[in-house]
Coordinates of C-alpha atoms (C1' of nucleotides) in Angstrom, one line a residue:
Chain A
M604 CA 28.1 32.3 -5.6
N605 CA 26.6 29.4 -7.6
D606 CA 23.8 30.4 -9.9
I607 CA 21.3 28.4 -8.0
F608 CA 18.3 29.8 -9.9
A609 CA 19.8 28.5 -13.2
D610 CA 20.4 25.1 -11.6
L611 CA 16.8 24.9 -10.2
K612 CA 15.5 26.0 -13.6
W613 CA 17.5 23.2 -15.3
R614 CA 16.2 20.7 -12.9
G615 CA 12.6 21.7 -13.6
L616 CA 12.2 22.9 -10.0
V617 CA 10.9 26.4 -10.8
Y618 CA 7.1 26.3 -11.2
Q619 CA 6.0 29.8 -10.2
T620 CA 7.8 32.8 -8.8
T621 CA 6.6 36.2 -7.7
A622 CA 9.3 37.9 -9.7
D623 CA 10.7 35.8 -12.6
D624 CA 13.2 38.1 -14.1
H625 CA 14.4 39.6 -10.9
L626 CA 14.8 36.6 -8.8
Q627 CA 17.8 35.1 -10.5
K628 CA 19.8 38.4 -10.3
W629 CA 18.7 39.0 -6.8
L630 CA 19.9 35.6 -5.6
N631 CA 23.2 35.9 -7.3
E632 CA 23.8 39.4 -5.8
K633 CA 24.5 38.3 -2.3
P634 CA 23.6 35.6 0.3
R635 CA 19.9 35.7 1.0
T636 CA 17.7 34.0 3.6
V637 CA 15.1 31.6 2.4
Y638 CA 12.5 29.5 4.3
A639 CA 10.3 26.5 3.8
G640 CA 7.7 25.2 6.1
F641 CA 7.1 21.7 7.3
D642 CA 3.9 20.3 8.8
P643 CA 4.4 18.4 12.1
T644 CA 1.6 15.9 11.4
A645 CA 3.8 13.1 12.5
E646 CA 7.0 12.6 14.5
S647 CA 8.8 11.9 11.3
L648 CA 8.8 13.5 7.9
H649 CA 8.1 11.3 4.9
V650 CA 9.4 11.2 1.4
G651 CA 7.0 14.0 0.4
S652 CA 9.1 16.5 2.5
L653 CA 12.3 15.4 0.8
L654 CA 11.8 17.9 -2.0
P655 CA 11.5 21.1 0.0
L656 CA 14.3 19.8 2.3
M657 CA 16.6 19.3 -0.7
Q658 CA 15.6 22.8 -1.9
L659 CA 16.8 24.2 1.4
R660 CA 20.0 22.2 1.1
R661 CA 20.6 23.5 -2.4
F662 CA 20.2 27.1 -1.3
Q663 CA 22.6 26.5 1.6
K664 CA 25.2 25.0 -0.7
A665 CA 24.8 28.0 -3.0
G666 CA 25.7 30.2 -0.1
H667 CA 22.3 31.3 1.2
R668 CA 20.9 30.8 4.6
P669 CA 18.1 28.3 5.0
I670 CA 15.4 28.4 7.6
A671 CA 13.3 25.4 8.3
L672 CA 10.0 26.4 9.8
V673 CA 8.2 23.7 11.7
G674 CA 4.6 24.6 11.9
G675 CA 3.8 23.9 15.6
A676 CA 1.1 26.6 15.5
T677 CA -0.1 26.1 12.0
G678 CA -0.1 22.4 12.6
M679 CA -2.8 22.9 15.2
I680 CA -5.0 24.5 12.6
G681 CA -4.5 22.4 9.4
D682 CA -3.7 23.7 6.0
P683 CA -6.7 23.5 3.7
S684 CA -4.5 23.5 0.6
G685 CA -4.8 20.2 -1.3
K686 CA -7.1 18.7 1.4
S687 CA -10.6 17.8 0.5
A688 CA -11.9 17.7 4.1
E689 CA -11.5 19.4 7.4
R690 CA -8.5 18.2 9.2
N691 CA -8.3 16.6 12.6
L692 CA -6.6 18.8 15.2
L693 CA -3.5 17.6 16.9
S694 CA -2.9 17.8 20.6
V695 CA -0.3 20.1 22.0
D696 CA 1.7 17.2 23.4
Q697 CA 1.6 15.3 20.2
L698 CA 2.8 18.4 18.4
E699 CA 5.7 18.9 20.7
Q700 CA 6.8 15.4 20.1
N701 CA 6.5 15.7 16.4
V702 CA 8.4 19.0 16.2
A703 CA 11.3 17.4 18.1
G704 CA 11.4 14.4 15.7
I705 CA 11.4 16.6 12.7
K706 CA 14.2 18.8 14.0
A707 CA 16.5 15.8 14.0
Q708 CA 15.7 14.9 10.5
V709 CA 16.1 18.4 9.1
A710 CA 19.6 18.5 10.7
K711 CA 20.7 15.7 8.4
L712 CA 20.3 17.7 5.3
V713 CA 21.2 21.2 6.3
D714 CA 24.0 22.5 8.6
F715 CA 23.2 24.4 11.7
D716 CA 26.6 26.0 12.2
E717 CA 27.4 29.6 13.0
T718 CA 28.5 30.6 9.5
P719 CA 26.5 33.2 7.7
A720 CA 24.8 30.4 5.8
G721 CA 24.2 28.4 8.9
A722 CA 20.6 27.1 9.0
Q723 CA 18.0 28.1 11.5
L724 CA 15.2 25.9 12.7
V725 CA 12.2 27.7 14.0
N726 CA 8.8 26.8 15.3
N727 CA 6.1 29.2 14.6
F728 CA 4.3 28.3 17.8
D729 CA 7.1 30.3 19.6
W730 CA 5.8 33.6 18.2
M731 CA 2.2 32.7 17.4
N732 CA 1.3 31.8 20.9
K733 CA 2.2 35.3 22.2
F734 CA -0.5 36.9 20.2
T735 CA -3.9 37.6 21.7
Y736 CA -6.8 37.1 19.4
L737 CA -7.5 40.8 19.3
E738 CA -4.0 41.7 18.5
F739 CA -3.9 39.3 15.7
L740 CA -7.1 40.5 14.2
R741 CA -6.0 44.1 14.4
D742 CA -2.4 43.7 13.2
V743 CA -2.7 40.9 10.7
G744 CA -6.3 40.2 9.9
K745 CA -6.9 43.8 9.0
H746 CA -4.7 43.3 5.9
F747 CA -6.7 40.4 4.5
P748 CA -9.6 41.3 2.3
V749 CA -11.9 38.3 2.6
N750 CA -13.1 38.6 -1.0
V751 CA -9.4 38.1 -2.1
M752 CA -9.0 35.2 0.2
M753 CA -12.1 33.5 -1.2
A754 CA -10.7 33.7 -4.7
K755 CA -7.6 31.6 -3.8
D756 CA -7.7 28.1 -5.1
S757 CA -7.1 26.4 -1.8
I758 CA -10.1 28.2 -0.3
R759 CA -12.4 28.2 -3.3
N760 CA -12.0 24.5 -3.9
R761 CA -13.3 23.9 -0.4
L762 CA -16.1 26.4 -0.7
E763 CA -17.3 24.8 -3.9
R764 CA -17.5 21.3 -2.4
E765 CA -20.9 20.5 -1.3
D766 CA -19.9 17.7 0.9
S767 CA -17.3 19.2 3.1
G768 CA -17.1 23.0 3.4
I769 CA -14.4 24.7 5.4
S770 CA -14.3 25.9 9.0
Y771 CA -13.4 29.4 10.1
T772 CA -10.3 27.9 11.6
E773 CA -8.9 26.4 8.4
F774 CA -10.0 29.5 6.5
S775 CA -7.7 31.5 8.8
Y776 CA -4.7 29.2 8.2
M777 CA -3.5 31.4 5.4
L778 CA -3.2 34.4 7.7
L779 CA -0.9 32.4 10.0
Q780 CA 1.4 31.3 7.3
A781 CA 1.5 34.8 5.8
Y782 CA 2.4 36.2 9.2
D783 CA 5.1 33.6 9.6
F784 CA 6.8 35.0 6.5
V785 CA 6.6 38.5 7.8
H786 CA 7.9 37.5 11.2
L787 CA 10.9 35.7 9.7
N788 CA 11.5 38.7 7.5
Q789 CA 11.6 40.9 10.6
A790 CA 13.6 38.5 12.8
Y791 CA 16.0 37.0 10.3
D792 CA 15.8 39.2 7.2
C793 CA 14.3 36.3 5.4
E794 CA 13.0 37.5 2.0
L795 CA 12.1 34.3 0.1
Q796 CA 9.7 31.5 0.8
I797 CA 9.8 28.3 -1.2
G798 CA 7.3 25.4 -1.2
G799 CA 5.3 23.1 -3.4
S800 CA 3.0 24.5 -6.0
D801 CA 0.1 23.9 -3.7
Q802 CA 1.6 26.5 -1.4
W803 CA 1.4 29.3 -3.9
G804 CA -1.7 30.9 -2.4
N805 CA -0.2 30.9 1.1
I806 CA 3.1 32.2 -0.1
T807 CA 1.7 35.1 -2.0
A808 CA -0.5 35.9 1.0
G809 CA 2.8 36.3 2.8
T810 CA 4.4 38.6 0.3
E811 CA 1.3 40.7 0.2
L812 CA 1.2 41.0 4.0
G813 CA 4.8 42.0 4.0
R814 CA 4.1 44.8 1.7
R815 CA 1.1 46.0 3.5
M816 CA 2.5 45.8 7.0
H817 CA 6.1 46.9 6.4
Q818 CA 6.3 48.0 2.8
K819 CA 8.7 45.1 2.3
Q820 CA 9.3 43.4 -1.0
L821 CA 9.2 39.6 -0.3
F822 CA 9.6 36.8 -2.8
G823 CA 8.1 33.5 -3.3
M824 CA 8.9 30.5 -5.4
T825 CA 7.2 27.2 -5.8
C826 CA 8.4 23.9 -7.3
P827 CA 6.2 21.3 -9.0
L828 CA 4.7 18.6 -6.9
L829 CA 6.6 15.4 -7.1
T830 CA 4.1 13.0 -8.7
K831 CA 4.5 9.8 -10.5
A832 CA 3.8 9.3 -14.2
D833 CA 0.7 7.2 -13.4
G834 CA -0.8 10.0 -11.4
T835 CA -0.4 8.5 -8.0
K836 CA 1.5 10.1 -5.2
M837 CA 5.3 9.6 -4.8
G838 CA 6.3 8.0 -1.6
K839 CA 3.4 5.8 -1.0
T840 CA 3.3 2.0 -1.2
E841 CA 0.6 -0.5 -0.5
S842 CA 2.0 -0.8 3.0
G843 CA 2.0 2.9 3.6
A844 CA 4.1 6.0 3.4
I845 CA 7.9 5.9 3.1
W846 CA 9.3 7.8 6.1
L847 CA 12.6 9.4 6.7
S848 CA 13.1 7.8 10.1
A849 CA 14.8 4.5 10.3
E850 CA 12.3 3.3 12.9
R851 CA 9.4 3.8 10.6
T852 CA 10.9 2.8 7.3
S853 CA 14.1 0.7 7.5
P854 CA 17.1 1.9 5.4
Y855 CA 16.6 -1.2 3.4
A856 CA 12.9 -0.5 2.6
F857 CA 13.9 3.1 1.8
Y858 CA 16.6 2.0 -0.5
Q859 CA 14.2 -0.4 -2.2
Y860 CA 11.6 2.2 -2.7
W861 CA 13.9 4.3 -4.8
F862 CA 15.5 1.3 -6.5
N863 CA 12.0 0.4 -7.8
V864 CA 11.0 3.8 -9.1
A865 CA 9.5 3.4 -12.6
D866 CA 11.7 4.4 -15.5
E867 CA 9.4 7.2 -16.4
D868 CA 9.8 8.8 -13.0
A869 CA 13.5 8.2 -12.5
G870 CA 14.7 11.2 -14.4
K871 CA 12.4 13.6 -12.5
C872 CA 13.5 12.0 -9.2
L873 CA 17.2 12.4 -10.1
R874 CA 16.7 16.1 -10.9
F875 CA 14.4 16.9 -8.0
L876 CA 16.0 14.9 -5.2
T877 CA 19.7 14.4 -5.9
E878 CA 22.7 16.7 -6.1
L879 CA 24.2 14.9 -9.1
S880 CA 25.6 17.2 -11.7
H881 CA 23.8 18.0 -14.9
E882 CA 26.3 15.9 -16.8
E883 CA 25.8 12.9 -14.5
I884 CA 22.1 13.1 -14.8
E885 CA 22.3 13.3 -18.6
T886 CA 24.5 10.3 -18.7
L887 CA 21.9 8.4 -16.6
D888 CA 19.1 9.6 -18.9
K889 CA 21.1 8.1 -21.8
S890 CA 21.7 4.9 -20.0
R891 CA 18.0 4.6 -19.1
A892 CA 17.1 5.0 -22.8
E893 CA 19.7 2.7 -24.2
E894 CA 20.2 0.1 -21.6
P895 CA 17.2 0.2 -19.2
H896 CA 18.0 -3.2 -17.8
Q897 CA 21.1 -1.8 -16.1
R898 CA 18.8 0.4 -14.0
A899 CA 21.6 2.8 -13.4
S900 CA 19.3 5.7 -12.6
Q901 CA 17.4 3.8 -9.9
K902 CA 20.6 2.4 -8.4
S903 CA 22.1 5.9 -8.3
L904 CA 18.9 7.4 -6.8
A905 CA 18.7 4.7 -4.2
E906 CA 22.4 5.0 -3.3
H907 CA 22.3 8.8 -3.0
L908 CA 19.2 9.2 -1.1
T909 CA 19.9 6.4 1.3
Q910 CA 23.3 7.8 2.0
L911 CA 21.9 11.2 2.6
I912 CA 19.1 10.2 4.9
H913 CA 20.6 7.1 6.7
G914 CA 24.3 7.8 6.3
D915 CA 27.1 5.5 5.3
E916 CA 26.1 2.9 7.8
G917 CA 22.5 2.9 6.7
L918 CA 23.5 2.6 3.1
S919 CA 25.7 -0.4 3.8
T920 CA 23.0 -2.1 5.8
A921 CA 20.6 -1.5 2.9
R922 CA 23.1 -2.8 0.4
R923 CA 23.8 -5.9 2.4
A924 CA 20.1 -6.5 2.9
T925 CA 19.5 -6.1 -0.8
E926 CA 22.2 -8.6 -1.6
I927 CA 20.7 -11.2 0.7
F928 CA 17.1 -10.5 -0.1
F929 CA 17.8 -11.1 -3.8
G930 CA 19.4 -14.4 -3.8
G931 CA 22.6 -14.4 -1.7
T932 CA 22.8 -17.4 0.5
I933 CA 22.7 -16.8 4.2
E934 CA 25.5 -18.4 6.1
D935 CA 27.9 -17.4 8.9
M936 CA 25.7 -14.6 10.1
N937 CA 25.0 -13.6 13.6
D938 CA 21.7 -12.8 15.2
A939 CA 22.4 -9.1 15.3
Q940 CA 23.2 -8.9 11.6
L941 CA 20.1 -10.9 10.6
G942 CA 17.9 -8.9 12.9
Q943 CA 19.0 -5.7 11.3
I944 CA 18.7 -6.9 7.7
F945 CA 15.3 -8.6 8.3
A946 CA 14.0 -5.8 10.6
D947 CA 10.8 -5.5 8.6
V948 CA 10.2 -9.2 8.4
P949 CA 7.8 -11.0 10.6
S950 CA 9.3 -13.5 13.0
S951 CA 8.0 -16.3 15.2
E952 CA 9.4 -17.8 18.4
L953 CA 9.7 -21.5 18.7
A954 CA 11.2 -23.8 21.3
R955 CA 14.7 -24.8 20.6
D956 CA 14.1 -28.5 21.3
R957 CA 11.9 -28.7 18.2
L958 CA 15.0 -28.9 16.2
T959 CA 16.4 -31.9 18.0
G960 CA 15.8 -35.6 17.1
D961 CA 14.1 -35.8 13.7
G962 CA 13.9 -32.1 13.6
L963 CA 11.0 -29.8 12.6
S964 CA 9.2 -30.7 9.5
L965 CA 9.5 -28.1 6.8
L966 CA 5.8 -28.1 6.4
D967 CA 5.2 -27.2 10.0
A968 CA 7.9 -24.6 9.9
F969 CA 6.2 -22.8 7.0
V970 CA 2.9 -22.8 8.8
E971 CA 4.4 -21.6 12.1
A972 CA 6.3 -18.9 10.3
G973 CA 3.0 -17.7 8.8
L974 CA 4.2 -18.2 5.2
A975 CA 1.5 -20.7 4.6
K976 CA -2.1 -20.8 5.9
S977 CA -2.2 -24.6 6.0
K978 CA 0.0 -27.5 5.5
G979 CA -1.6 -28.0 2.1
E980 CA -0.5 -24.6 1.1
A981 CA 3.0 -25.2 2.4
R982 CA 3.2 -28.5 0.6
R983 CA 2.2 -26.7 -2.6
A984 CA 4.9 -24.1 -2.2
I985 CA 7.6 -26.6 -1.5
S986 CA 6.7 -29.0 -4.3
Q987 CA 6.6 -26.2 -6.8
G988 CA 10.0 -25.1 -5.8
G989 CA 8.9 -21.9 -4.2
A990 CA 10.2 -22.6 -0.7
Y991 CA 13.6 -21.6 0.6
V992 CA 15.6 -22.2 3.8
N993 CA 18.2 -19.6 4.3
N994 CA 17.8 -18.7 0.6
V995 CA 18.6 -22.3 -0.5
R996 CA 15.7 -23.9 -2.3
A997 CA 14.1 -26.6 -0.2
E998 CA 14.6 -30.1 -1.5
G999 CA 11.2 -31.6 -0.9
V1000 CA 8.2 -32.0 1.3
D1001 CA 9.9 -34.5 3.6
Q1002 CA 12.7 -32.2 4.5
A1003 CA 13.2 -31.6 8.2
L1004 CA 15.0 -28.7 9.9
T1005 CA 17.6 -29.3 12.5
E1006 CA 20.2 -27.2 14.3
R1007 CA 22.4 -27.4 11.3
D1008 CA 19.9 -25.3 9.4
L1009 CA 20.3 -22.3 11.7
A1010 CA 21.6 -19.3 9.8
S1011 CA 22.9 -17.7 13.0
E1012 CA 22.9 -18.6 16.7
T1013 CA 19.1 -18.8 17.0
V1014 CA 17.6 -17.7 13.7
M1015 CA 16.4 -19.5 10.6
V1016 CA 15.4 -17.6 7.5
L1017 CA 12.5 -19.0 5.6
R1018 CA 11.3 -17.7 2.3
S1019 CA 8.3 -18.4 0.1
G1020 CA 8.4 -17.3 -3.5
K1021 CA 10.6 -14.4 -4.6
K1022 CA 10.6 -12.1 -1.7
K1023 CA 8.3 -13.2 1.1
Y1024 CA 10.4 -13.8 4.1
A1025 CA 9.8 -14.9 7.7
L1026 CA 12.2 -15.6 10.5
L1027 CA 12.0 -18.4 13.0
R1028 CA 13.8 -17.7 16.3
F1029 CA 14.7 -20.7 18.4
Q1030 CA 15.1 -19.8 22.0
S1031 CA 16.1 -22.5 24.5
Chain B
rG931 C1' -51.4 -8.2 0.2
rG932 C1' -50.9 -11.5 -4.6
rG933 C1' -47.3 -13.9 -8.1
rG934 C1' -42.4 -15.2 -9.8
rG935 C1' -36.9 -15.6 -9.4
rG936 C1' -32.6 -16.0 -6.5
rU937 C1' -28.8 -17.3 -2.2
rU938 C1' -22.6 -22.3 -4.9
rU939 C1' -16.0 -22.8 -2.7
rC940 C1' -11.8 -15.3 -2.2
rC941 C1' -15.1 -12.7 -6.2
rC942 C1' -18.2 -13.5 -10.7
rG943 C1' -20.6 -17.7 -12.4
rA944 C1' -21.9 -23.0 -14.2
rG945 C1' -24.0 -27.3 -12.1
rC946 C1' -30.4 -29.3 -11.3
rG947 C1' -30.1 -37.1 -7.7
rG948 C1' -24.6 -40.7 -8.2
rU949 C1' -18.7 -40.2 -12.4
rC950 C1' -18.9 -33.0 -7.6
rA951 C1' -14.1 -30.6 -3.5
rA952 C1' -17.9 -28.9 -7.6
rA953 C1' -16.9 -26.4 -15.2
rG954 C1' -15.3 -21.5 -16.8
rG955 C1' -13.5 -16.6 -15.8
rG956 C1' -11.3 -13.1 -12.4
rG957 C1' -8.1 -12.6 -8.4
rA958 C1' -4.3 -14.7 -5.5
rC959 C1' 0.1 -17.8 -5.0
rA960 C1' 4.2 -20.4 -7.2
rG961 C1' 7.6 -21.7 -11.5
rA962 C1' 9.9 -20.2 -16.3
rC963 C1' 11.3 -15.8 -18.8
rU964 C1' 13.0 -10.8 -17.3
rG965 C1' 15.5 -5.2 -15.6
rU966 C1' 14.1 -6.7 -8.0
rA967 C1' 9.7 -4.0 -14.3
rA968 C1' 5.6 -4.9 -17.6
rA969 C1' 3.8 -8.5 -20.9
rU970 C1' 3.7 -13.7 -21.7
rC971 C1' 3.7 -19.0 -20.8
rU972 C1' 3.0 -23.1 -17.2
rG973 C1' 1.2 -25.0 -12.7
rU974 C1' -1.6 -24.5 -8.0
rU975 C1' -5.9 -22.5 -5.6
rG976 C1' -11.1 -26.4 1.3
rG977 C1' -8.5 -29.3 5.4
rC978 C1' -5.7 -33.6 6.9
rA979 C1' -2.0 -38.6 9.8
rA980 C1' -3.3 -38.4 1.7
rU981 C1' -3.9 -44.3 -3.7
rG982 C1' -7.7 -42.7 1.6
rC983 C1' -10.5 -39.8 5.2
rC984 C1' -13.1 -35.2 6.9
rU985 C1' -15.7 -30.4 6.2
rU986 C1' -18.1 -27.2 2.3
rC987 C1' -22.9 -25.3 -2.2
rA988 C1' -27.8 -19.3 2.9
rC989 C1' -29.9 -21.9 7.7
rA990 C1' -32.7 -26.0 10.1
rG991 C1' -35.1 -30.4 9.2
rG992 C1' -36.8 -34.4 5.8
rU993 C1' -37.1 -38.1 1.4
rU994 C1' -33.3 -41.5 -0.7
rC995 C1' -28.6 -46.8 -0.7
rG996 C1' -26.8 -41.8 -2.2
rA997 C1' -28.5 -34.6 -2.2
rA998 C1' -25.2 -28.5 -4.2
rU999 C1' -29.1 -31.0 -7.0
rC1000 C1' -35.8 -33.4 -4.6
rC1001 C1' -39.5 -31.9 -0.3
rU1002 C1' -40.8 -28.7 4.2
rG1003 C1' -39.9 -24.7 7.2
rU1004 C1' -36.7 -20.1 8.4
rA1005 C1' -33.7 -15.8 7.0
rC1006 C1' -32.1 -12.4 3.4
rC1007 C1' -32.1 -10.4 -1.8
rC1008 C1' -34.4 -9.2 -6.6
rC1009 C1' -38.5 -8.7 -10.1
rC1010 C1' -43.8 -8.2 -11.5
rC1011 C1' -49.0 -7.0 -10.0
rA1012 C1' -51.8 -4.3 -6.1

RNA sequence: GGGGGGUUUCCCGAGCGGUCAAAGGGGACAGACUGUAAAUCUGUUGGCAAUGCCUUCACAGGUUCGAAUCCUGUACCCCCCA
């Protein structure tokens, strides 16, 4: 058995535990079952969930059995932890859809085979919906002193806010998550719950409930939240969250996100999110300090995570797109390849015959493609050398585009400046 | 109710009869540099069939050869006195 606790400790992933001295020995003794919960707020997880997912994967690789719990029931309520305002409730249909989407993503990181360490995926809606209100109050609610609950950070923060408050529903969230833990303990002999540090209150509520209901010793462990050095959230860009599904965030965009991680954040990301060995990470730390321009850490981070989430094919698409996006000339491509690489890029449809005769003026093309608001703006971009056709700098304002400028059967790739792209599709 | 000040191009802010598409700054965009970074430097920043033409300085009228600039009215904002 690998000493997973030592590894986690080295990576800085142990924030709080319910039993510091005991946990390491306990984990090394024999395979244990561990769970982490995921909120089905959307049909895809985003980068924020990568950390707990990787945690589960690490546990599985160390020989333990991971359980991914999708909060179909708790998602209907909303976790007050870390939220400043009451959450909107999701519809049952929406939840079902989300749970299905998340299942597929979890499966990429942990194995659901029949071995002793084979993962389980459970949905707490399956057991929570069997409870009647009265039963729940009697069996579970009875064990929760309200005065203790009110002292928990997640609740207290909301109580102290004058502008928002907390509903009885969200107040009760903790009971549901606590009961999840107890249920998983009964059904799967699960004894450890992991999560982000914002889950500490909910996790300890579970360990306490286990003791009160069944005199069971349960364990909890939290990892630090993955935040950036500048204080903002990891996984967010101006254009929105970075998702794990290729439909929402293309493998290329995903790759780029990690490639662009700030130097100060790279070490943490490598430790938290990759499975690189300690030696490899230290080598990268050194490289980052001595030759930052090589960006070895970012490259490695991007490669590993893209491979993990989008597979070999996704990685090669991302690599090829990267090559093209940053200078590589575009020639001898076909529509399908370009479509994949430029999946996130806006495109406009134009009639094929505009390319015949004198061709389409570059000025018009830029305006049609949406790269310039007016011809004047297009003229400016071109005369300053900031306009490219298929990644070749445009010669001048008078240039006209003809069929020879097509990069593939029907597509032409225009670019303004360093990375602003647009496609023109010429259908006959 | 009385008195005074304001409304300028994406934002702030000059301009107070022609030389004003309108200073300066910010932002934005582009180029150089660079690590697909930051900083820095340079250029651009109403539209167009472009040595010119058209639209813009709260809105509507007027004076004038000519108005962002002067006059009248309208709307909104601010300040002072009641």
